[in-house]
Coordinates of C-alpha atoms in Angstrom, one line a residue:
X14 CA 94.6 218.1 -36.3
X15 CA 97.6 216.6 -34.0
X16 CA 95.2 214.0 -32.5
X17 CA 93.4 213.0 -36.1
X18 CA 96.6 212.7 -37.2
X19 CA 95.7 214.4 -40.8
X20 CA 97.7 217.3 -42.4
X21 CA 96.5 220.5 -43.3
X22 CA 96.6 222.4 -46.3
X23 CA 96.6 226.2 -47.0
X24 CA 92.9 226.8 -48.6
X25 CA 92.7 229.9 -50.8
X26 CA 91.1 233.3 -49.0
X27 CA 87.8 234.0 -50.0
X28 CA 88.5 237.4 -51.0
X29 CA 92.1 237.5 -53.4
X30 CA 93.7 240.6 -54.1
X31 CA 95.8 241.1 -57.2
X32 CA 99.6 241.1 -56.1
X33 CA 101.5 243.7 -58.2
X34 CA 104.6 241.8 -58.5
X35 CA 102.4 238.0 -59.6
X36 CA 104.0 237.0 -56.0
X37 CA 101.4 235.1 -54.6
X38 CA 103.2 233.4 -51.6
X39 CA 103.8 236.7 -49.5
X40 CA 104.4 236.9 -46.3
X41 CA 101.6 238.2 -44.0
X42 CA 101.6 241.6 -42.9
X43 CA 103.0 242.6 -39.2
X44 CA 100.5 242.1 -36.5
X45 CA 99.1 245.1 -35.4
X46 CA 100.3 246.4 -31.9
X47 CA 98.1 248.7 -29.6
X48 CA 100.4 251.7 -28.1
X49 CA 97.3 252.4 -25.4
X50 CA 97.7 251.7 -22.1
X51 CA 95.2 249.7 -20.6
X52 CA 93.8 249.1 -17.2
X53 CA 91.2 247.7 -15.0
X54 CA 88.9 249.9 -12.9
X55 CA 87.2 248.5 -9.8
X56 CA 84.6 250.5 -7.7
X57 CA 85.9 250.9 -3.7
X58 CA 83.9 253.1 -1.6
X59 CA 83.7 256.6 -3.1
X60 CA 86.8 256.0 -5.2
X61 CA 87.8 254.2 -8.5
X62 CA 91.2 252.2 -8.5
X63 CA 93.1 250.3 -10.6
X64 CA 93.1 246.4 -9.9
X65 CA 94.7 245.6 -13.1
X66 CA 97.5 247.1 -15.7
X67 CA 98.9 246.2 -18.6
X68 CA 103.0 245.7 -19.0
X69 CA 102.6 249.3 -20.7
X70 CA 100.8 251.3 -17.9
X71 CA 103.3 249.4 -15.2
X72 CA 106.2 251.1 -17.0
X73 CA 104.4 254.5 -16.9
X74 CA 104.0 253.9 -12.9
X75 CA 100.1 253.0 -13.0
X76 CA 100.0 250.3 -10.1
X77 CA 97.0 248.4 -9.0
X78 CA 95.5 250.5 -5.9
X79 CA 95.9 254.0 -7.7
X80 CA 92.7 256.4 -8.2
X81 CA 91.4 256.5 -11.7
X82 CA 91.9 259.8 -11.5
X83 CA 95.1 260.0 -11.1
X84 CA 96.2 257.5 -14.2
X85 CA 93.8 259.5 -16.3
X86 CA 95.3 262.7 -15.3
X87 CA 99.2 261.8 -16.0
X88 CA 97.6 259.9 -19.2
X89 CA 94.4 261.3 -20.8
X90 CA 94.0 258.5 -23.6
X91 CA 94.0 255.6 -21.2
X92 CA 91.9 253.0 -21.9
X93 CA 89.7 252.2 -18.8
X94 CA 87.7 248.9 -18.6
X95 CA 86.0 247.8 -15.7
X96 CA 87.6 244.8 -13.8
X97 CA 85.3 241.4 -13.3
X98 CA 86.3 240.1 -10.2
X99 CA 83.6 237.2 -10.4
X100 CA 84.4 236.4 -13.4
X101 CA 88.4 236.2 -12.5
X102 CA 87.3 234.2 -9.1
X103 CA 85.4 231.5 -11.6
X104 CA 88.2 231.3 -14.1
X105 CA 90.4 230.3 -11.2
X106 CA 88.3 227.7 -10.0
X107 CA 88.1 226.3 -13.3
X108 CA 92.3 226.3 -14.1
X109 CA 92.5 224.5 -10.3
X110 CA 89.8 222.0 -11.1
X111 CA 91.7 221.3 -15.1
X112 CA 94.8 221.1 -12.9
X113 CA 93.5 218.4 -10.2
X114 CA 92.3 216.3 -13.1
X115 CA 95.4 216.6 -15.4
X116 CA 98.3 217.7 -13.2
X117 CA 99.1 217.1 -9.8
X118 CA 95.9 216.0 -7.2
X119 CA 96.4 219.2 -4.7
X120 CA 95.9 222.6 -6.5
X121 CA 94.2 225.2 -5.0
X122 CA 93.5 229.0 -6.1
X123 CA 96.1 231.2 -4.7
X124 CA 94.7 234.8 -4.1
X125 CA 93.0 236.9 -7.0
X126 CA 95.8 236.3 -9.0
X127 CA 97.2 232.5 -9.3
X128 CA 97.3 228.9 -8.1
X129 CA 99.0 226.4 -5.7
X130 CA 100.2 223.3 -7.7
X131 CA 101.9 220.8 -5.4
X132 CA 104.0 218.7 -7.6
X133 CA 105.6 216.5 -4.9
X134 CA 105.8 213.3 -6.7
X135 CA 104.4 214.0 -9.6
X136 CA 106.9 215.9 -11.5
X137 CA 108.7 213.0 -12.8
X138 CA 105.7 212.4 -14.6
X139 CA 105.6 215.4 -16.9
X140 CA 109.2 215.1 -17.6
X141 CA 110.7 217.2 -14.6
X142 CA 110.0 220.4 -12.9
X143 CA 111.6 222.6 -15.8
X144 CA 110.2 220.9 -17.8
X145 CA 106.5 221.5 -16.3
X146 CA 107.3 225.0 -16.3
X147 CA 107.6 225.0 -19.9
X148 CA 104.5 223.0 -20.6
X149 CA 102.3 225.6 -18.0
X150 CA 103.8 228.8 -20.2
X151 CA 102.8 227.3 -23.2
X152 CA 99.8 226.3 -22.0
X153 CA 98.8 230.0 -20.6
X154 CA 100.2 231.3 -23.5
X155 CA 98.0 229.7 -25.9
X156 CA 94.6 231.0 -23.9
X157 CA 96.0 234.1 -23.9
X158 CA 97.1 234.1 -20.3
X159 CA 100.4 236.0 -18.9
X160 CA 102.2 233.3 -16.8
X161 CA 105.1 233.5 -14.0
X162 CA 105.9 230.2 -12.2
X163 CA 108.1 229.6 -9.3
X164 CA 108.7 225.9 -8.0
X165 CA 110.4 226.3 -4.3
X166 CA 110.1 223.8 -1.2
X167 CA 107.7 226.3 0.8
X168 CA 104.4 227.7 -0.7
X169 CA 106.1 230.8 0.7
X170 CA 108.4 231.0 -1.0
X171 CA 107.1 229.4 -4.0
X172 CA 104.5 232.8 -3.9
X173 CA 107.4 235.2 -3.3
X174 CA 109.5 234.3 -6.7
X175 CA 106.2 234.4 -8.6
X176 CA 105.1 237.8 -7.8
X177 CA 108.6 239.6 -7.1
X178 CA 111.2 238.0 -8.7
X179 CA 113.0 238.9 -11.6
X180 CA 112.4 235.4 -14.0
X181 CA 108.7 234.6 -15.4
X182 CA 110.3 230.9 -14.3
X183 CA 112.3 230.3 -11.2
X184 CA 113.1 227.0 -10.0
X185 CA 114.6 227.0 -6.4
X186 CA 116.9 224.3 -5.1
X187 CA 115.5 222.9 -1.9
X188 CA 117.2 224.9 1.3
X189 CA 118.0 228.0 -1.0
X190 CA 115.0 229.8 -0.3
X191 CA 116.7 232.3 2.0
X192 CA 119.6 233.1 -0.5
X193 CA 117.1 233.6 -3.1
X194 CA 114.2 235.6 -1.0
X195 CA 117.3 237.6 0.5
X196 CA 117.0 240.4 -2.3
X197 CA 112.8 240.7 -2.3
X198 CA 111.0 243.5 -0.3
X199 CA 108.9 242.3 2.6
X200 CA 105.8 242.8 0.9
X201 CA 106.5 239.5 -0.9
X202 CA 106.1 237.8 2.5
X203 CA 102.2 238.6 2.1
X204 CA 102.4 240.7 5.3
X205 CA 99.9 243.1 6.0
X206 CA 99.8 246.9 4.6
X207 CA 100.3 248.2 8.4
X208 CA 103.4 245.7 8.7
X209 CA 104.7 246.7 5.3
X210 CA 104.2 250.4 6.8
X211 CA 106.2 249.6 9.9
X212 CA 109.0 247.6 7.8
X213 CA 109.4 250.8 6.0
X214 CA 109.3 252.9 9.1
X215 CA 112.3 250.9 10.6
X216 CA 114.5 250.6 7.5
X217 CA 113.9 247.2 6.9
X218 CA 113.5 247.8 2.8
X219 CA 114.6 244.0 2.1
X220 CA 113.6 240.2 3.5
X221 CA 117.6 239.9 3.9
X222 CA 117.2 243.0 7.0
X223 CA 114.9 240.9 8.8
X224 CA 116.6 237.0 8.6
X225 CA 119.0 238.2 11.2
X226 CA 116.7 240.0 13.8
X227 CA 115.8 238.0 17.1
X228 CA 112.1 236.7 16.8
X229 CA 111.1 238.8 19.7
X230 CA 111.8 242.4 18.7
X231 CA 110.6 241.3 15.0
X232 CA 107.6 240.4 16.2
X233 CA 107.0 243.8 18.1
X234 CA 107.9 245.5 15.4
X235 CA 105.8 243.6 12.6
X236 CA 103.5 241.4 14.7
X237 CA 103.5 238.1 15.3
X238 CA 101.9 237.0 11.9
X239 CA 104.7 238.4 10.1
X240 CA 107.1 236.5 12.3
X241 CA 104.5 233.0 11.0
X242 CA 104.8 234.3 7.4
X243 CA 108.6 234.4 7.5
X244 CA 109.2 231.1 9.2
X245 CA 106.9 229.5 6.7
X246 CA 108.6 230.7 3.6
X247 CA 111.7 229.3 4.7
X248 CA 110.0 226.0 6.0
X249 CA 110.3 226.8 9.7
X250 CA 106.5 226.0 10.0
X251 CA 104.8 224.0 7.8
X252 CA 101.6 225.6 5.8
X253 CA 99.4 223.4 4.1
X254 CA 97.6 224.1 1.0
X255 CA 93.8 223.3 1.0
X256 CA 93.2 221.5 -2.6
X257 CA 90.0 221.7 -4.5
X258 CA 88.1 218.5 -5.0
X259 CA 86.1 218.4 -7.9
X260 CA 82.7 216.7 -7.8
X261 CA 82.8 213.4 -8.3
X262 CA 80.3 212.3 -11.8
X263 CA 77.3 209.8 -10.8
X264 CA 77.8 206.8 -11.4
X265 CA 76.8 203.2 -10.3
X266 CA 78.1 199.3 -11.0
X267 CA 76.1 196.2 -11.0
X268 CA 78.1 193.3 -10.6
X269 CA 76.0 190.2 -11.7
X270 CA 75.4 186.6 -10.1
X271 CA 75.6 185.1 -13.5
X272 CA 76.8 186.2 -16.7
X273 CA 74.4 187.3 -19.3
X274 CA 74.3 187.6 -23.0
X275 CA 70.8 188.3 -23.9
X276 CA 69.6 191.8 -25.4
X277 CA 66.4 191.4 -22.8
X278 CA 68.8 190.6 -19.9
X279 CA 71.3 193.6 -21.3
X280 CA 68.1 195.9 -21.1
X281 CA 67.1 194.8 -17.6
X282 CA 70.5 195.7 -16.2
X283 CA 70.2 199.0 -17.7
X284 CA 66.8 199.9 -16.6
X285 CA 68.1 199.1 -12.8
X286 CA 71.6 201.0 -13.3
X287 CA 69.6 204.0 -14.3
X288 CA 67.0 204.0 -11.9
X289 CA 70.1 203.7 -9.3
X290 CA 71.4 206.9 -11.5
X291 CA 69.0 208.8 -11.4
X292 CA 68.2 209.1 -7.8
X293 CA 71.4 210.8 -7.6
X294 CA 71.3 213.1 -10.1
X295 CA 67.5 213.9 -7.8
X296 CA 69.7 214.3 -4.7
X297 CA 72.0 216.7 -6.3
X298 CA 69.3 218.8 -8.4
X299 CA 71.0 217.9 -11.6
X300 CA 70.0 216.4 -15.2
X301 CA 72.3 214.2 -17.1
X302 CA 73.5 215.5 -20.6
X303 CA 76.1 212.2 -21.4
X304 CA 75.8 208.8 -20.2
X305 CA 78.6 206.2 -20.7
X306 CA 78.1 202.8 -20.2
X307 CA 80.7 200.3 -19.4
X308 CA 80.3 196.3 -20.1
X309 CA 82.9 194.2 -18.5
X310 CA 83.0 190.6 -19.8
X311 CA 84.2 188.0 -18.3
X312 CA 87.0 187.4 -20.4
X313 CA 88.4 191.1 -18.5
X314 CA 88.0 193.3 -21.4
X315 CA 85.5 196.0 -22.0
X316 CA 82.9 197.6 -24.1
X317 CA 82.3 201.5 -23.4
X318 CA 78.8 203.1 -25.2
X319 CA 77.8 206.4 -25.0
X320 CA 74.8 208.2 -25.1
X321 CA 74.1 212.6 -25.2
X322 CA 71.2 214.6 -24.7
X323 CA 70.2 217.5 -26.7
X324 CA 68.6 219.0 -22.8
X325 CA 69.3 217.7 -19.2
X326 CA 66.6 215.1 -18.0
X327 CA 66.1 213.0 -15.7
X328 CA 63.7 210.5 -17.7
X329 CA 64.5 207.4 -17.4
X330 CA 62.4 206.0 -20.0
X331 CA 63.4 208.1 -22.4
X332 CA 67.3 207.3 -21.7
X333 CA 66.6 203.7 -21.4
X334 CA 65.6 204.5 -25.0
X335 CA 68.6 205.5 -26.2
X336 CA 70.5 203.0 -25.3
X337 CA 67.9 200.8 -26.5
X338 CA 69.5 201.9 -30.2
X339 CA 73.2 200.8 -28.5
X340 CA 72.1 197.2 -27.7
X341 CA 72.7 195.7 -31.1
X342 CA 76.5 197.0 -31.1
X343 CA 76.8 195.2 -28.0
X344 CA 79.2 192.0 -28.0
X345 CA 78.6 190.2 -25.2
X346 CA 81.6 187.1 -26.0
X347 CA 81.5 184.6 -23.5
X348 CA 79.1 186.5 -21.4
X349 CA 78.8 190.2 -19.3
X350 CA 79.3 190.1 -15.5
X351 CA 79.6 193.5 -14.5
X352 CA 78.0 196.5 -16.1
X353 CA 78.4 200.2 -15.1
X354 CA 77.3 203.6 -16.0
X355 CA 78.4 207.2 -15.0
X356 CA 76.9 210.8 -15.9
X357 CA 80.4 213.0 -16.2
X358 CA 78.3 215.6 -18.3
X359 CA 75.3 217.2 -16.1
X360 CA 73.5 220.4 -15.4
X361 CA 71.2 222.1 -13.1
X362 CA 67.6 220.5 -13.6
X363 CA 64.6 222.2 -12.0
X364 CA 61.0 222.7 -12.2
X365 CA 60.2 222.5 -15.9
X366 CA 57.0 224.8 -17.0
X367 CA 54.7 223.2 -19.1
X368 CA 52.3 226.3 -19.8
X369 CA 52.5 229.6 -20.4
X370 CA 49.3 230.4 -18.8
X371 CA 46.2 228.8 -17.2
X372 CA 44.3 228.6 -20.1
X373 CA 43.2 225.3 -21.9
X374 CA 46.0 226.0 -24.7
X375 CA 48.4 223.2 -25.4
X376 CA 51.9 223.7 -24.6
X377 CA 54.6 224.0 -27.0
X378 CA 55.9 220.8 -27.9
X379 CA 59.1 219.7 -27.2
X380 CA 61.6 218.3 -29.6
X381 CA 64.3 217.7 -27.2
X382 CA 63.4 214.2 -27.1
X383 CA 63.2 213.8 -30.5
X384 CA 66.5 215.3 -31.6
X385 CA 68.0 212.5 -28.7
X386 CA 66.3 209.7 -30.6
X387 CA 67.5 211.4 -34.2
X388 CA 71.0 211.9 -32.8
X389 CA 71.0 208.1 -31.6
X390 CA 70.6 207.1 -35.3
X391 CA 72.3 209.5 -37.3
X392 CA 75.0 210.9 -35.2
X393 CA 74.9 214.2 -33.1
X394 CA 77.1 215.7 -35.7
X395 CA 74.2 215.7 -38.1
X396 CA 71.9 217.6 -36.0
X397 CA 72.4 221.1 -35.1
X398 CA 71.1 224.3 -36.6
X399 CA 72.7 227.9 -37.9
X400 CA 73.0 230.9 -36.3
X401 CA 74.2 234.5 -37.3
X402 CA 77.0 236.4 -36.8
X403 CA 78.0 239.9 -37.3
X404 CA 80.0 239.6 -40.5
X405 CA 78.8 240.6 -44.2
X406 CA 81.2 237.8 -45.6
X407 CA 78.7 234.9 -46.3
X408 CA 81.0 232.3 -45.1
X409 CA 82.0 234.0 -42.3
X410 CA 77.8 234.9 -41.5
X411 CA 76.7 231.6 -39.8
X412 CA 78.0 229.0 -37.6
X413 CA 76.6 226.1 -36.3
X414 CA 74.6 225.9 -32.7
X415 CA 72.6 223.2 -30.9
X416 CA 69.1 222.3 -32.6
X417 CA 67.4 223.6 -29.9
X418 CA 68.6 226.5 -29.7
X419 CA 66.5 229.7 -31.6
X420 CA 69.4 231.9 -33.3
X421 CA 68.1 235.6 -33.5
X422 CA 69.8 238.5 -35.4
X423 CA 69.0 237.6 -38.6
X424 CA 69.5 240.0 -41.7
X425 CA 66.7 241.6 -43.8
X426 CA 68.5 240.7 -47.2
X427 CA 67.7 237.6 -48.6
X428 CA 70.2 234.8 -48.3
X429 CA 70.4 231.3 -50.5
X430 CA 69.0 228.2 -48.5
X431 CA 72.1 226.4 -49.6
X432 CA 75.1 228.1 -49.3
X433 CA 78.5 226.3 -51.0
X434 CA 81.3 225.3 -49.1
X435 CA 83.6 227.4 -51.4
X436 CA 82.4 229.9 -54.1
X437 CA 83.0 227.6 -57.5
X438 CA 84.2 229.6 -60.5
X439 CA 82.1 230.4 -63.5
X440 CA 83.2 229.9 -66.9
X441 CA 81.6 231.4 -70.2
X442 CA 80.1 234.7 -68.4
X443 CA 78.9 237.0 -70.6
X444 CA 77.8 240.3 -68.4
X445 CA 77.7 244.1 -69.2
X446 CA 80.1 246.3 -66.6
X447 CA 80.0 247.6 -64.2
X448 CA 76.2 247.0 -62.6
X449 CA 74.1 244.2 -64.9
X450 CA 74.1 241.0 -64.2
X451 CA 75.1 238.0 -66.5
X452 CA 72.7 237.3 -69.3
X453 CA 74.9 233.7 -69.9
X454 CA 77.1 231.6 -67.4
X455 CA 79.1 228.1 -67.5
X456 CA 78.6 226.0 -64.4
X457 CA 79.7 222.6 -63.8
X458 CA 79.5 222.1 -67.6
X459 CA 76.4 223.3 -68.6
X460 CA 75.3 226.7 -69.9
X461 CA 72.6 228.9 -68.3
X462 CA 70.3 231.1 -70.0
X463 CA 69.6 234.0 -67.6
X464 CA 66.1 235.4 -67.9
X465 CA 65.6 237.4 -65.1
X466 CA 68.2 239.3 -62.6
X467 CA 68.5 241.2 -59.4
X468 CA 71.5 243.3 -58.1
X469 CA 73.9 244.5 -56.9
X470 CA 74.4 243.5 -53.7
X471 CA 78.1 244.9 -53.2
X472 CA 80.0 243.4 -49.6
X473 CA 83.3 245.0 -49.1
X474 CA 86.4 243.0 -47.4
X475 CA 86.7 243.4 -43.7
X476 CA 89.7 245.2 -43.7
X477 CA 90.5 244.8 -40.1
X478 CA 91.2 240.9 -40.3
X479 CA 93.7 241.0 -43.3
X480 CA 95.2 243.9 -45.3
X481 CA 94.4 241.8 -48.5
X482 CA 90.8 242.8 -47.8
X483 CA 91.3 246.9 -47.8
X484 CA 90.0 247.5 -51.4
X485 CA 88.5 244.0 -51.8
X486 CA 85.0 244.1 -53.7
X487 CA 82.3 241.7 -54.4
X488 CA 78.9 242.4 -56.4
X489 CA 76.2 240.0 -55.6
X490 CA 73.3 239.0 -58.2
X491 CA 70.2 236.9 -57.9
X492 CA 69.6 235.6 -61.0
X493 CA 67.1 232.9 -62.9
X494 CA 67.5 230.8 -66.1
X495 CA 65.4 229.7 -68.5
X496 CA 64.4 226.4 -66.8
X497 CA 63.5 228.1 -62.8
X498 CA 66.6 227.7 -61.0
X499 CA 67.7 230.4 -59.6
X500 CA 71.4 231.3 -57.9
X501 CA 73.5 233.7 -56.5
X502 CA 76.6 234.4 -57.9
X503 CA 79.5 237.1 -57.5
X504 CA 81.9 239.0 -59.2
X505 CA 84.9 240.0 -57.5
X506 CA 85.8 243.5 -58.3
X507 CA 83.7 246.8 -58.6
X508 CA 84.5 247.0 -62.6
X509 CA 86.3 250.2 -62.2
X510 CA 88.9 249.6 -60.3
X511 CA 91.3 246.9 -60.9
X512 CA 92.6 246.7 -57.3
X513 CA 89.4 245.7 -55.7
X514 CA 89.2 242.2 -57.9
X515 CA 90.4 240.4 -61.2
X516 CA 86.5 240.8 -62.8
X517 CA 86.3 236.8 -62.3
X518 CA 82.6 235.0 -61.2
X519 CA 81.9 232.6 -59.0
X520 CA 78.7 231.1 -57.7
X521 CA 78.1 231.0 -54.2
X522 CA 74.8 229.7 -53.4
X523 CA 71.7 228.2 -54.5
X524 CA 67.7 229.5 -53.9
X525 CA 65.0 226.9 -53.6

């Protein structure tokens, strides 16, 4: 709502619950707080250990790389998930690749647990390094994410302060790394279990007991990738960070001879940019799902048109198509000398199956083209078709998917084909309590006759989302009136008990 730059209002709940004091502005009710702990389970060998715990089971002493057993014994009500280590891995990848195109240009995935961000001259442009840090809290914060960030002149050191210091955001003055790694235990220098084993063997319980040793007899001790590991958190030897580099989107320019201003010409210089496009979407195996075409007059400004698919494809003709419907938005001024066009939405595209079996049967059509040509017109916001969800609150029941998609799930009960944006009241009801339905209703200003009925239906408030909802109470009716329509309307309230609902109607839907 920031970017449309509208304001929001407060819409009333669907489901209202009679406040005894006529305060209707309360404030909400605490969040509720799971006392639980909760860990991670990942299958090693024979054995289960923990790879993940929350800031509860740390306190208790459940570290990642203790058995199963062992948590559930000191524990018995622990709450044990299995860990996704793909799924971690791939949510990585993604964060480095959002940070390469919004950030800094070197990021790279730092373990099984964070990132590298190199923000050597870049900093300045969010504002400084504090400043960044901030922004990356919020930013984990709001995706639910547990962030701790340490900016320090040596990846090194950088990792150290993330993982063992004592601030979720440390920012380390270049040449201060020692003083501030002096306190952390070795471990923080990513050493190896058997060298953390021999640090402990020797007494060497801090990274300040081994600054002053000779490289030599460290090196015996530890080994000499310990000795590297040291010198690089404290920028004795440089180590590099390997970034990610995203895939680059297919895309292709035409710069012309002469300028052109014709819709034929226009439509030429498409057909050839896509032909050029999609032999690279062939080499890569991929179908384009947005185009965006770029016109650059000569005058040095530009025109940008944009063109989505409901399915990737590779069809040119049918593309061309689309922007065939764009061509008559196009201002060409004092005429177009340059003219490009890039994919930066594609998927996989392989062999497509047009049969089911060998028979002579026809395949199923497809409408994917169609719903490309019907977007093109209309807008893709008009296309798109409703799917279920597990709630018994009608406007909570659907949501809106692609138009190719087939939603399953659907309930037995019968629903309205046109469902209201919000209930609308009902004036002039004249019902019996607690079970019949109206025999006379008021609705947008004219009176109803109802000749036939069918109901209840009750749906209770889901309690879980909002404690207004506990005793909440709707009773649903299918009625008909004297001229064929027929509706579905609601009473909130049970009729017995005046805490689940005021006995006011509403109509919430239409059949036919």
């Amino acid at each position: 709502m920031r970017e449309l730059g509208r304001r929001s209002e407060a819409a009333e709940h669907p489901f209202k619950r009679p406040s005894p004091n006529g305060v209707r502005n309360a404030p909400p009710p605490p969040a509720v707080t799971h006392d639980v702990p909760l860990i991670l389970s990942e299958q090693i060998g024979q054995r289960q250990v923990i790879v993940a715990a929350c800031p509860a089971a740390l306190e208790l002493g459940m570290t990642p790389g203790m058995a199963v057993t062992q948590a559930r014994a000191l524990i018995p009500d622990l709450d044990i998930r299995p860990g996704d280590p793909d799924a971690d891995r791939k949510l990585l990848d993604d964060l480095a690749h959002h940070a390469v195109r919004h950030w800094t240009p070197t990021a790279a995935v730092s373990g099984p647990d964070g990132l590298w961000l190199d923000l050597t001259g870049v900093a300045h442009l969010h504002g400084g390094e504090a400043r960044f840090c901030q922004r990356l809290v919020r930013f984990c914060r709001r995706f639910g994410l547990t962030g701790r960030i340490a900016v320090a002149g040596t990846p090194g050191a950088a990792h150290a302060m993330a993982r063992y210091g004592h601030d979720a955001v440390s920012v380390l003055r270049t040449g201060s790394e020692a003083q501030a790694l002096a306190s952390l235990p070795p471990i923080a220098l990513r050493l190896t279990s058997e060298a953390v084993t021999a640090a402990n063997r020797f007494g060497l319980d801090r990274i300040a007991d081994l600054l002053p040793l000779p490289r030599g007899p460290l090196a015996r001790r530890l080994g000499i990738a310990s000795v590297r590991r040291l010198d690089q958190a404290l920028g004795r030897v440089p180590e590099p960070i390997v970034p990610v580099v995203p895939e680059e989107a297919p895309a292709t320019r035409l710069c012309l001879l002469e300028p052109i201003g014709t819709a034929d010409a226009i439509e030429q210089v498409i057909g050839d940019l896509l032909a050029d496009l999609i032999r690279q979407l062939q080499e890569r195996g991929r179908g384009a799902r947005a185009l965006i075409l770029t016109v650059e007059r000569i005058d040095g400004s530009e025109q940008r048109f944009s063109v989505g698919t409901a399915r990737a494809t590779r069809d040119a003709t049918h593309l061309a198509r689309l922007f065939h419907l764009r061509i008559e938005r196009i201002d060409p001024g004092d005429g177009i000398e340059a003219m490009r066009l890039i994919a930066p939405r594609t998927d996989p595209l392989g062999a497509t199956a047009l049969a089911g079996n060998l028979a002579d049967e026809d395949a199923a059509p497809d409408v994917a083209m169609l719903v490309d040509q019907i977007a093109g017109r209309v807008g893709e916001a008009a296309l798109f078709a409703l799917a279920p969800i597990e709630s018994d609150v009608p406007e909570r029941a659907v949501r809106r998917v692609s138009p190719l998609d087939v939603p399953h799930g659907w309930p037995a009960w019968r629903r309205p084909v046109r469902l209201l944006a919000r209930p609308e009241p009902l004036i002039g009801v004249l019902a019996l309590l607690p079970d019949a339905p109206p025999r006379r209703f008021t609705w947008r200003g004219k009176i109803h006759s109802v000749v036939a009925g069918d109901g209840p239906e009750r749906i209770h408030g889901e309690w879980w989302r909002r404690d207004g909802e506990v005793w909440a109470v709707r009773d649903y009716f299918r009625v008909e009136d004297d001229s064929g329509a027929r509706f579905w309307l609601f009473r909130r309230g049970d009729g017995v008990d005046n805490a689940t609902g005021d006995l006011s109607w509403y109509l919430h839907g239409l059949f036919g």
